[in-house]
């Protein structure tokens, strides 16, 4: 008897012969180079992970998904899957045209037949899909500040899958997993979704979930895009592989899912359920605050702890996957074993380490007990998370022209070089303009490009254990946020607002720029004819009026000490 989780599901790939012909013809088509998120989406469209979608959603499908989690034909689907493009690219297109979708190296992966082109209401999308139009949510920030302004929709013809050079043996398409389950005769499979390393509590939880469901276990971590600041997927997969042999080999397998998470909480849980159904899974563990992004701009959680479980349960039959609730597992000292939090024997001592506490122990080199995690996992984490005072970081000064950014940055650089231990690089606005951005003007677009270049270089310095000091004007909130996201993937980011008033900057004006701006001889001059968006919550705000440079630089040193980035 063929079981439903064993039968193949439709893919969007064309035959090898058709792919050759289409690749040849694609030379005459407009080409779109896919972003990392679009690459993840396209791969799951083509391999059936996003079944029943036949391509990027049309405007009607998008509207239905945003408003009531259903495509135009009524199918349950909670997440918009659209191709966002720039206005310049969209202006060259009309519905009815085909475009070639290419990876970052220019390799053609698919042909999109454009049926729809529209300007979405992104605020509405944020409210309905993510629960709030709040830039503290990483996906809302992406929507407004990273994604293109125009959406394209239409069916996709898959020519070839994106190439992955890492962990090849761990990457399975939905049909490859279904074939494996068919071969092993696994009728029931419970999937565990994770974007974090596995510790002993997770192992205990997954053991119990599989036992309760009388199912085999699929550890199915996301390795596409997760939340900015998460442990990189290379480290995480090494951690998973280190603990895989703690599970009974005949009942457990692991496969990597190249998904770009949106951190959309309840909707994301339903989406994850549908994706896992397509991969042949019958049961799915839904966690407390599943795929939650943390705090909103008011300091409250975006979603209630069990909202995801509630929404999943409402749609469980239609998803076609049985939910297994997450049991919060705690270690009982006297019993030397893990128990669900609601089954702890009376009068016993519960031990637990939060994620924040774990990060603190890693950062400060403090011991992590074996009851909490496996030594093999801790060893992997310590490799990529050295003590905080050994990690790279970025200090990002922002303020008006003439505020004193460069002067303080130079003083800080000298103080840090005096301490030694890590290479220090100063990325001053004027110097970067000369060496990296000499072809750019001073329009908003060009200033954004310049700041993002600085951010990219700073992120590379940070990744490699150095200290980057940046001192551009950086007048726009969204661009500073983009730089923060780049850097925080690899280390700490300290934003310093040099809060000198425009009157004082004008008084100090050694270069005569303010005078020229007042006379209209310099267009789009920050603070005069172009706005400066003041940082609302920088890590440090420095007042320079009546304070000498040494004192200002020392304030930054004290802040770095308090963050554990340098030793007192």
Coordinates of C-alpha atoms in Angstrom, one line a residue:
X1 CA 0.0 0.0 0.0
X2 CA 1.4 3.4 -1.0
X3 CA 1.2 5.8 1.9
X4 CA 0.5 9.5 1.3
X5 CA 3.9 10.6 2.7
X6 CA 5.6 8.2 0.4
X7 CA 4.1 9.2 -2.9
X8 CA 6.0 11.7 -5.1
X9 CA 4.8 15.3 -5.3
X10 CA 4.9 17.6 -8.3
X11 CA 8.0 19.6 -9.1
X12 CA 8.3 22.6 -11.4
X13 CA 11.4 21.4 -13.3
X14 CA 11.2 20.9 -17.0
X15 CA 12.9 17.9 -18.8
X16 CA 16.6 18.0 -19.5
X17 CA 16.0 18.6 -23.2
X18 CA 13.6 21.4 -22.6
X19 CA 16.0 23.0 -20.1
X20 CA 18.8 23.0 -22.7
X21 CA 16.5 24.7 -25.3
X22 CA 15.2 27.3 -22.7
X23 CA 18.8 28.1 -21.6
X24 CA 19.7 28.7 -25.2
X25 CA 16.7 31.0 -25.7
X26 CA 17.2 32.8 -22.4
X27 CA 20.1 34.8 -23.8
X28 CA 17.6 37.2 -25.4
X29 CA 15.5 37.5 -22.2
X30 CA 15.7 40.2 -19.5
X31 CA 17.6 38.8 -16.6
X32 CA 17.0 39.2 -12.8
X33 CA 19.8 38.3 -10.4
X34 CA 18.1 36.7 -7.4
X35 CA 18.7 38.0 -3.9
X36 CA 19.6 35.3 -1.2
X37 CA 16.0 35.2 0.0
X38 CA 14.6 34.8 -3.5
X39 CA 17.1 32.0 -4.1
X40 CA 15.7 30.1 -1.2
X41 CA 12.1 30.8 -2.3
X42 CA 12.8 29.7 -5.9
X43 CA 14.5 26.5 -4.8
X44 CA 11.5 25.4 -2.7
X45 CA 9.1 26.4 -5.5
X46 CA 11.0 24.3 -8.0
X47 CA 11.5 21.2 -5.9
X48 CA 7.9 21.0 -4.6
X49 CA 8.6 22.4 -1.1
X50 CA 6.1 25.1 -1.7
X51 CA 3.5 22.9 -3.4
X52 CA 0.8 23.7 -4.5
X53 CA 2.3 27.0 -5.7
X54 CA 3.2 26.9 -9.4
X55 CA 5.4 30.0 -9.2
X56 CA 5.6 33.4 -7.7
X57 CA 2.1 34.5 -6.5
X58 CA -0.1 36.6 -8.7
X59 CA -1.6 39.8 -7.4
X60 CA -4.9 38.0 -6.7
X61 CA -3.1 35.1 -4.8
X62 CA -1.0 37.7 -2.9
X63 CA -4.1 39.6 -1.8
X64 CA -5.8 36.5 -0.7
X65 CA -2.8 35.3 1.2
X66 CA -2.3 38.6 3.0
X67 CA -5.9 39.0 3.9
X68 CA -7.0 35.5 4.8
X69 CA -4.1 33.1 4.3
X70 CA -5.6 31.6 1.1
X71 CA -4.7 31.8 -2.5
X72 CA -7.3 32.9 -5.1
X73 CA -8.5 29.2 -5.5
X74 CA -9.0 28.8 -1.8
X75 CA -5.8 26.8 -0.9
X76 CA -4.4 27.4 2.5
X77 CA -1.1 29.4 2.3
X78 CA -0.1 31.9 4.9
X79 CA 3.0 33.5 3.4
X80 CA 3.4 35.9 0.4
X81 CA 5.9 34.4 -2.1
X82 CA 6.5 37.1 -4.6
X83 CA 9.4 38.3 -6.7
X84 CA 10.2 41.8 -5.5
X85 CA 12.2 43.8 -8.0
X86 CA 13.4 47.4 -8.5
X87 CA 11.3 50.1 -10.2
X88 CA 14.0 50.4 -12.9
X89 CA 13.8 46.7 -13.8
X90 CA 10.0 46.6 -13.6
X91 CA 9.7 49.6 -15.9
X92 CA 11.2 47.5 -18.7
X93 CA 8.6 44.7 -18.3
X94 CA 5.0 44.1 -19.1
X95 CA 2.8 41.1 -18.2
X96 CA 3.2 38.4 -20.9
X97 CA 7.0 38.6 -21.0
X98 CA 9.3 35.9 -19.8
X99 CA 12.4 36.7 -17.7
X100 CA 15.4 34.7 -16.8
X101 CA 16.1 34.1 -13.1
X102 CA 19.8 33.8 -12.3
X103 CA 22.0 33.2 -9.3
X104 CA 24.7 35.6 -8.1
X105 CA 27.2 34.2 -10.6
X106 CA 24.8 34.6 -13.5
X107 CA 23.8 30.9 -13.8
X108 CA 20.2 30.6 -15.1
X109 CA 18.0 28.6 -12.8
X110 CA 14.5 29.3 -14.0
X111 CA 12.2 31.2 -16.4
X112 CA 9.4 33.3 -14.9
X113 CA 6.4 34.0 -17.2
X114 CA 5.3 37.3 -15.8
X115 CA 1.5 37.5 -15.5
X116 CA 1.2 40.3 -12.9
X117 CA 3.2 43.4 -12.0
X118 CA 2.0 45.6 -9.1
X119 CA 2.9 48.0 -6.3
X120 CA 2.0 46.3 -3.0
X121 CA 0.7 48.0 0.1
X122 CA 3.6 47.0 2.2
X123 CA 2.1 48.5 5.4
X124 CA -1.0 46.3 5.0
X125 CA 1.2 43.3 4.3
X126 CA 3.2 44.0 7.5
X127 CA 0.0 44.4 9.6
X128 CA -1.7 41.3 8.3
X129 CA 1.2 38.9 7.9
X130 CA 3.5 39.9 10.8
X131 CA 0.9 41.4 13.1
X132 CA 2.4 45.0 13.1
X133 CA 4.0 47.5 10.8
X134 CA 7.0 47.8 13.2
X135 CA 10.5 48.0 11.9
X136 CA 11.8 46.2 15.0
X137 CA 10.5 43.0 13.2
X138 CA 13.3 41.8 10.9
X139 CA 10.9 40.8 8.1
X140 CA 9.0 44.2 8.3
X141 CA 12.4 46.0 8.1
X142 CA 13.3 43.8 5.1
X143 CA 9.9 44.5 3.5
X144 CA 10.3 48.3 3.8
X145 CA 14.1 48.8 3.5
X146 CA 15.5 45.9 1.5
X147 CA 12.8 44.4 -0.8
X148 CA 12.1 46.0 -4.2
X149 CA 9.2 48.3 -4.6
X150 CA 7.5 46.3 -7.3
X151 CA 6.2 42.7 -7.1
X152 CA 6.1 40.3 -10.0
X153 CA 4.0 37.1 -10.2
X154 CA 3.7 34.2 -12.6
X155 CA 4.4 30.5 -13.2
X156 CA 8.0 29.3 -13.1
X157 CA 9.8 26.7 -15.3
X158 CA 12.7 25.2 -13.3
X159 CA 15.8 24.6 -15.4
X160 CA 18.3 23.6 -12.6
X161 CA 18.5 23.6 -8.8
X162 CA 20.8 26.1 -7.1
X163 CA 24.2 24.6 -6.4
X164 CA 25.2 24.1 -2.7
X165 CA 28.9 23.2 -2.0
X166 CA 28.3 22.6 1.7
X167 CA 26.9 19.5 3.5
X168 CA 25.7 18.0 0.1
X169 CA 24.9 14.7 1.6
X170 CA 22.5 16.4 4.1
X171 CA 20.5 18.3 1.5
X172 CA 17.3 16.5 0.4
X173 CA 14.5 17.6 -1.9
X174 CA 10.9 16.8 -0.7
X175 CA 10.9 13.8 -3.1
X176 CA 14.3 12.6 -2.0
X177 CA 13.0 12.5 1.6
X178 CA 9.8 10.8 0.6
X179 CA 11.8 8.2 -1.3
X180 CA 13.9 7.6 1.8
X181 CA 10.8 7.2 4.0
X182 CA 9.4 4.8 1.5
X183 CA 12.6 2.8 1.4
X184 CA 12.8 2.7 5.2
X185 CA 9.0 2.1 5.5
X186 CA 8.6 5.0 7.9
X187 CA 4.8 5.5 7.9
X188 CA 5.0 8.2 10.7
X189 CA 7.6 10.9 10.8
X190 CA 7.8 13.7 13.3
X191 CA 9.9 16.7 12.2
X192 CA 11.8 19.1 14.6
X193 CA 12.3 22.6 13.2
X194 CA 15.3 24.4 14.6
X195 CA 17.5 27.4 13.8
X196 CA 19.6 27.0 17.0
X197 CA 22.1 24.4 18.1
X198 CA 20.7 21.3 19.8
X199 CA 21.3 20.9 23.6
X200 CA 20.3 18.1 25.9
X201 CA 16.8 19.6 26.5
X202 CA 16.1 19.5 22.8
X203 CA 17.3 16.0 22.5
X204 CA 15.0 14.9 25.4
X205 CA 12.1 16.8 23.9
X206 CA 12.6 15.2 20.4
X207 CA 12.9 11.7 22.0
X208 CA 9.7 12.2 23.8
X209 CA 7.8 13.7 20.8
X210 CA 8.8 10.7 18.6
X211 CA 7.9 8.3 21.4
X212 CA 4.5 9.9 22.0
X213 CA 3.6 9.9 18.3
X214 CA 5.1 6.4 17.9
X215 CA 7.0 7.9 14.9
X216 CA 10.5 8.2 13.5
X217 CA 12.3 11.5 13.9
X218 CA 13.5 13.9 11.2
X219 CA 15.7 16.7 12.5
X220 CA 15.0 19.4 9.9
X221 CA 17.0 22.5 10.6
X222 CA 16.7 25.7 8.5
X223 CA 20.0 26.6 6.8
X224 CA 18.7 29.3 4.4
X225 CA 18.1 32.6 6.1
X226 CA 17.2 32.9 9.8
X227 CA 17.1 35.8 12.2
X228 CA 20.0 38.3 12.0
X229 CA 22.5 37.5 14.7
X230 CA 21.7 33.7 14.8
X231 CA 24.6 31.3 15.0
X232 CA 25.8 30.7 11.4
X233 CA 24.5 27.5 9.7
X234 CA 28.0 26.0 9.3
X235 CA 28.5 26.0 13.1
X236 CA 25.0 24.8 13.7
X237 CA 25.2 21.9 11.3
X238 CA 28.5 20.8 12.9
X239 CA 26.7 20.9 16.2
X240 CA 23.8 18.8 14.9
X241 CA 26.3 16.3 13.4
X242 CA 28.1 16.1 16.7
X243 CA 24.9 15.0 18.6
X244 CA 23.3 12.8 15.9
X245 CA 24.9 9.7 17.2
X246 CA 23.1 10.3 20.6
X247 CA 19.9 9.2 18.8
X248 CA 19.1 5.6 17.9
X249 CA 20.4 5.4 14.3
X250 CA 17.6 3.4 12.9
X251 CA 14.9 5.8 14.0
X252 CA 16.4 9.2 13.3
X253 CA 17.7 11.1 10.3
X254 CA 18.7 14.7 9.6
X255 CA 18.1 16.8 6.5
X256 CA 18.8 20.5 5.9
X257 CA 16.0 22.9 4.7
X258 CA 17.1 25.8 2.6
X259 CA 14.3 28.1 3.7
X260 CA 14.3 31.9 4.2
X261 CA 12.5 32.3 7.5
X262 CA 10.3 35.4 8.0
X263 CA 10.0 35.0 11.8
X264 CA 6.2 35.4 11.4
X265 CA 5.2 33.5 14.5
X266 CA 1.7 31.9 14.1
X267 CA 1.6 32.2 10.3
X268 CA 5.1 30.9 10.0
X269 CA 4.1 27.8 12.1
X270 CA 1.3 27.0 9.6
X271 CA 3.7 27.6 6.7
X272 CA 6.3 25.3 8.2
X273 CA 3.7 22.7 8.6
X274 CA 2.7 22.9 4.9
X275 CA 6.4 22.7 3.9
X276 CA 7.0 19.7 6.1
X277 CA 3.9 17.9 4.7
X278 CA 5.5 18.4 1.3
X279 CA 8.6 16.8 2.6
X280 CA 6.7 13.6 3.6
X281 CA 6.3 14.4 7.3
X282 CA 3.2 13.4 9.3
X283 CA 3.8 15.1 12.6
X284 CA 5.4 18.4 13.5
X285 CA 6.7 19.9 16.7
X286 CA 5.4 23.4 17.2
X287 CA 7.4 25.3 19.9
X288 CA 6.5 27.9 22.5
X289 CA 6.7 31.3 20.6
X290 CA 7.5 29.3 17.4
X291 CA 9.5 31.5 15.0
X292 CA 9.0 34.5 17.1
X293 CA 11.4 37.5 16.3
X294 CA 11.7 38.7 19.9
X295 CA 10.6 42.1 21.2
X296 CA 8.7 44.9 19.3
X297 CA 9.7 48.6 19.5
X298 CA 7.7 48.9 22.8
X299 CA 9.7 46.1 24.4
X300 CA 6.9 43.5 24.3
X301 CA 6.9 40.1 22.5
X302 CA 5.5 40.3 19.0
X303 CA 3.4 37.2 19.5
X304 CA 1.9 35.4 22.5
X305 CA 3.8 32.2 23.6
X306 CA 1.1 29.8 22.3
X307 CA -0.4 31.8 19.4
X308 CA 1.5 29.6 16.9
X309 CA 0.1 26.4 18.5
X310 CA -3.4 27.8 18.5
X311 CA -3.4 28.8 14.8
X312 CA -1.7 25.6 13.7
X313 CA -4.4 23.5 15.6
X314 CA -7.2 25.5 13.9
X315 CA -5.8 24.4 10.5
X316 CA -4.3 21.1 11.4
X317 CA -6.6 18.9 9.3
X318 CA -6.1 21.1 6.2
X319 CA -2.3 21.2 6.7
X320 CA -2.4 17.4 6.8
X321 CA 0.2 17.2 9.6
X322 CA -0.5 16.4 13.3
X323 CA 0.9 19.0 15.7
X324 CA 3.0 17.8 18.6
X325 CA 3.1 20.6 21.3
X326 CA 6.5 21.7 22.5
X327 CA 7.1 20.6 26.1
X328 CA 9.4 22.9 27.9
X329 CA 12.0 20.6 29.3
X330 CA 13.9 21.3 32.6
X331 CA 16.6 19.5 34.4
X332 CA 15.7 18.1 37.8
X333 CA 18.9 18.0 39.9
X334 CA 17.9 15.2 42.4
X335 CA 16.7 12.9 39.6
X336 CA 19.6 13.8 37.3
X337 CA 17.3 13.8 34.3
X338 CA 15.0 16.0 32.2
X339 CA 11.3 16.4 32.9
X340 CA 8.5 18.4 31.2
X341 CA 8.1 21.6 33.3
X342 CA 4.6 20.6 34.3
X343 CA 5.7 17.2 35.5
X344 CA 8.5 18.2 37.9
X345 CA 8.3 16.2 41.2
X346 CA 7.4 18.3 44.2
X347 CA 10.2 19.5 46.4
X348 CA 12.9 19.0 43.7
X349 CA 15.4 21.5 42.4
X350 CA 15.0 22.7 38.8
X351 CA 18.1 23.8 36.8
X352 CA 17.8 25.7 33.6
X353 CA 20.1 28.0 31.5
X354 CA 18.4 30.5 29.3
X355 CA 19.6 31.4 25.8
X356 CA 20.9 34.7 27.1
X357 CA 22.8 33.0 29.9
X358 CA 24.3 30.5 27.5
X359 CA 25.5 33.4 25.3
X360 CA 26.9 35.1 28.4
X361 CA 28.8 32.0 29.4
X362 CA 30.2 31.5 25.9
X363 CA 31.1 35.2 25.7
X364 CA 32.9 35.3 29.1
X365 CA 34.5 31.8 28.8
X366 CA 32.5 30.4 31.8
X367 CA 31.9 26.7 32.1
X368 CA 28.8 25.2 30.5
X369 CA 27.7 22.1 32.6
X370 CA 27.3 18.8 30.9
X371 CA 23.7 18.4 32.1
X372 CA 22.8 21.4 29.9
X373 CA 24.7 20.6 26.7
X374 CA 26.9 18.0 25.1
X375 CA 30.7 18.7 25.3
X376 CA 30.9 18.2 21.5
X377 CA 28.3 21.0 21.0
X378 CA 30.1 23.4 23.4
X379 CA 33.4 22.7 21.7
X380 CA 31.9 23.7 18.3
X381 CA 30.3 26.8 19.7
X382 CA 33.5 27.9 21.4
X383 CA 35.3 27.7 18.1
X384 CA 33.0 30.3 16.5
X385 CA 32.1 32.2 19.7
X386 CA 35.4 33.1 21.4
X387 CA 35.3 35.2 24.6
X388 CA 33.8 38.6 23.8
X389 CA 37.0 40.5 24.4
X390 CA 38.6 38.4 21.6
X391 CA 35.8 38.9 19.0
X392 CA 35.8 41.5 16.3
X393 CA 33.4 44.5 16.6
X394 CA 32.4 47.7 14.8
X395 CA 32.1 51.2 16.3
X396 CA 29.9 53.3 14.1
X397 CA 29.9 57.0 14.6
X398 CA 27.1 59.1 13.0
X399 CA 26.4 62.8 13.2
X400 CA 26.3 66.0 11.2
X401 CA 29.3 67.3 9.1
X402 CA 31.6 69.0 11.6
X403 CA 30.2 67.3 14.6
X404 CA 33.5 65.8 15.6
X405 CA 33.0 62.2 14.4
X406 CA 36.3 61.9 12.7
X407 CA 38.3 63.5 15.4
X408 CA 36.8 61.3 18.1
X409 CA 37.2 58.2 15.9
X410 CA 40.9 59.0 15.4
X411 CA 41.4 59.4 19.2
X412 CA 39.5 56.1 19.8
X413 CA 41.6 54.3 17.2
X414 CA 44.9 55.4 18.9
X415 CA 43.5 54.3 22.3
X416 CA 42.5 50.9 21.0
X417 CA 45.9 50.4 19.2
X418 CA 47.6 51.3 22.4
X419 CA 45.8 48.4 24.1
X420 CA 46.8 46.0 21.4
X421 CA 45.4 42.5 20.7
X422 CA 43.3 43.1 17.6
X423 CA 43.9 45.0 14.4
X424 CA 42.1 48.4 14.2
X425 CA 40.9 49.9 11.0
X426 CA 39.4 53.4 10.7
X427 CA 36.9 53.8 7.8
X428 CA 36.6 57.6 7.8
X429 CA 33.9 59.1 5.5
X430 CA 36.3 61.3 3.5
X431 CA 38.9 58.6 3.1
X432 CA 36.3 56.0 2.0
X433 CA 35.0 58.6 -0.5
X434 CA 38.5 58.9 -2.0
X435 CA 39.4 55.2 -2.2
X436 CA 36.1 53.2 -2.3
X437 CA 33.4 55.6 -3.6
X438 CA 35.2 58.2 -5.8
X439 CA 32.6 57.8 -8.6
X440 CA 29.6 58.5 -6.3
X441 CA 27.9 61.8 -5.9
X442 CA 25.8 63.0 -3.0
X443 CA 22.3 62.1 -3.9
X444 CA 20.4 60.0 -1.4
X445 CA 20.9 56.9 -3.5
X446 CA 24.6 57.4 -3.8
X447 CA 25.0 58.3 -0.1
X448 CA 23.2 55.0 0.7
X449 CA 25.5 53.0 -1.6
X450 CA 28.5 54.7 0.1
X451 CA 27.3 53.8 3.6
X452 CA 26.5 50.2 2.7
X453 CA 30.0 49.9 1.2
X454 CA 31.4 51.0 4.5
X455 CA 29.1 48.6 6.3
X456 CA 30.3 45.7 4.1
X457 CA 34.0 46.4 4.8
X458 CA 33.3 46.8 8.5
X459 CA 31.4 43.4 8.6
X460 CA 34.4 41.7 6.9
X461 CA 36.8 43.2 9.4
X462 CA 34.5 42.2 12.3
X463 CA 34.1 38.7 10.9
X464 CA 37.8 38.3 10.9
X465 CA 38.3 39.4 14.5
X466 CA 39.4 43.0 13.9
X467 CA 38.0 46.3 15.1
X468 CA 36.3 48.6 12.5
X469 CA 35.8 52.2 13.4
X470 CA 33.4 54.0 11.0
X471 CA 32.8 57.8 10.9
X472 CA 30.4 58.7 8.1
X473 CA 27.5 61.2 8.4
X474 CA 25.1 58.3 7.7
X475 CA 21.9 60.5 7.9
X476 CA 19.3 57.8 7.2
X477 CA 17.9 55.4 9.8
X478 CA 17.2 52.6 7.3
X479 CA 20.7 52.6 5.9
X480 CA 22.2 52.5 9.4
X481 CA 20.0 49.6 10.2
X482 CA 21.2 47.8 7.1
X483 CA 24.8 48.3 8.2
X484 CA 23.9 47.0 11.7
X485 CA 22.4 43.9 10.3
X486 CA 25.5 43.3 8.1
X487 CA 27.9 43.6 11.1
X488 CA 25.8 41.8 13.7
X489 CA 25.9 38.6 11.6
X490 CA 29.6 38.4 12.8
X491 CA 30.0 40.5 15.9
X492 CA 29.0 43.4 18.1
X493 CA 27.9 46.8 16.7
X494 CA 28.2 50.0 18.8
X495 CA 26.3 53.0 17.3
X496 CA 27.6 56.3 18.7
X497 CA 25.6 59.4 17.9
X498 CA 27.8 62.5 18.0
X499 CA 25.0 64.8 19.0
X500 CA 26.5 68.2 18.1
X501 CA 23.9 70.8 17.2
X502 CA 23.8 72.2 13.6
X503 CA 24.5 75.7 15.0
X504 CA 27.7 74.4 16.6
X505 CA 28.7 72.4 13.5
X506 CA 28.2 75.5 11.4
X507 CA 30.3 77.6 13.8
X508 CA 33.2 75.1 13.6
X509 CA 32.9 74.8 9.8
X510 CA 36.6 74.6 8.8
X511 CA 35.8 73.6 5.2
X512 CA 33.2 76.3 4.6
X513 CA 30.7 73.7 3.5
X514 CA 27.7 75.1 5.6
X515 CA 28.3 78.6 4.0
X516 CA 28.2 77.1 0.5
X517 CA 25.1 75.1 1.4
X518 CA 23.3 78.2 2.8
X519 CA 24.2 80.0 -0.5
X520 CA 22.6 77.1 -2.4
X521 CA 26.0 76.1 -4.0
X522 CA 25.9 72.6 -2.4
X523 CA 22.6 70.7 -3.0
X524 CA 21.2 68.1 -0.6
X525 CA 23.5 69.1 2.3
X526 CA 22.7 67.2 5.5
X527 CA 21.3 69.4 8.2
X528 CA 20.5 72.3 5.8
X529 CA 18.7 71.2 2.6
X530 CA 18.6 67.5 3.4
X531 CA 17.3 65.8 6.7
X532 CA 19.4 64.1 9.3
X533 CA 17.3 61.3 10.9
X534 CA 18.6 61.3 14.5
X535 CA 19.2 57.8 16.0
X536 CA 16.5 57.0 18.6
X537 CA 18.3 54.4 20.5
X538 CA 22.0 54.4 19.9
X539 CA 24.2 52.4 22.3
X540 CA 25.9 55.8 23.2
X541 CA 25.2 59.4 22.6
X542 CA 28.1 61.8 22.9
X543 CA 27.8 65.6 23.5
X544 CA 30.9 67.4 22.2
X545 CA 30.0 71.0 23.1
X546 CA 32.1 71.9 26.2
X547 CA 33.7 68.4 26.2
X548 CA 37.2 67.7 24.9
X549 CA 38.0 65.0 22.4
X550 CA 39.9 62.8 24.9
X551 CA 36.8 62.7 27.2
X552 CA 34.5 61.8 24.3
X553 CA 36.8 58.9 23.2
X554 CA 37.0 57.7 26.8
X555 CA 33.2 57.5 27.0
X556 CA 33.3 55.1 24.1
X557 CA 36.1 53.1 25.8
X558 CA 34.0 52.8 28.9
X559 CA 31.0 51.7 26.9
X560 CA 33.1 49.0 25.1
X561 CA 34.3 47.8 28.5
X562 CA 30.7 47.6 29.8
X563 CA 29.8 45.5 26.8
X564 CA 32.7 43.2 27.5
X565 CA 34.4 43.9 24.2
X566 CA 37.6 45.1 25.8
X567 CA 39.0 44.3 29.2
X568 CA 39.0 46.9 31.9

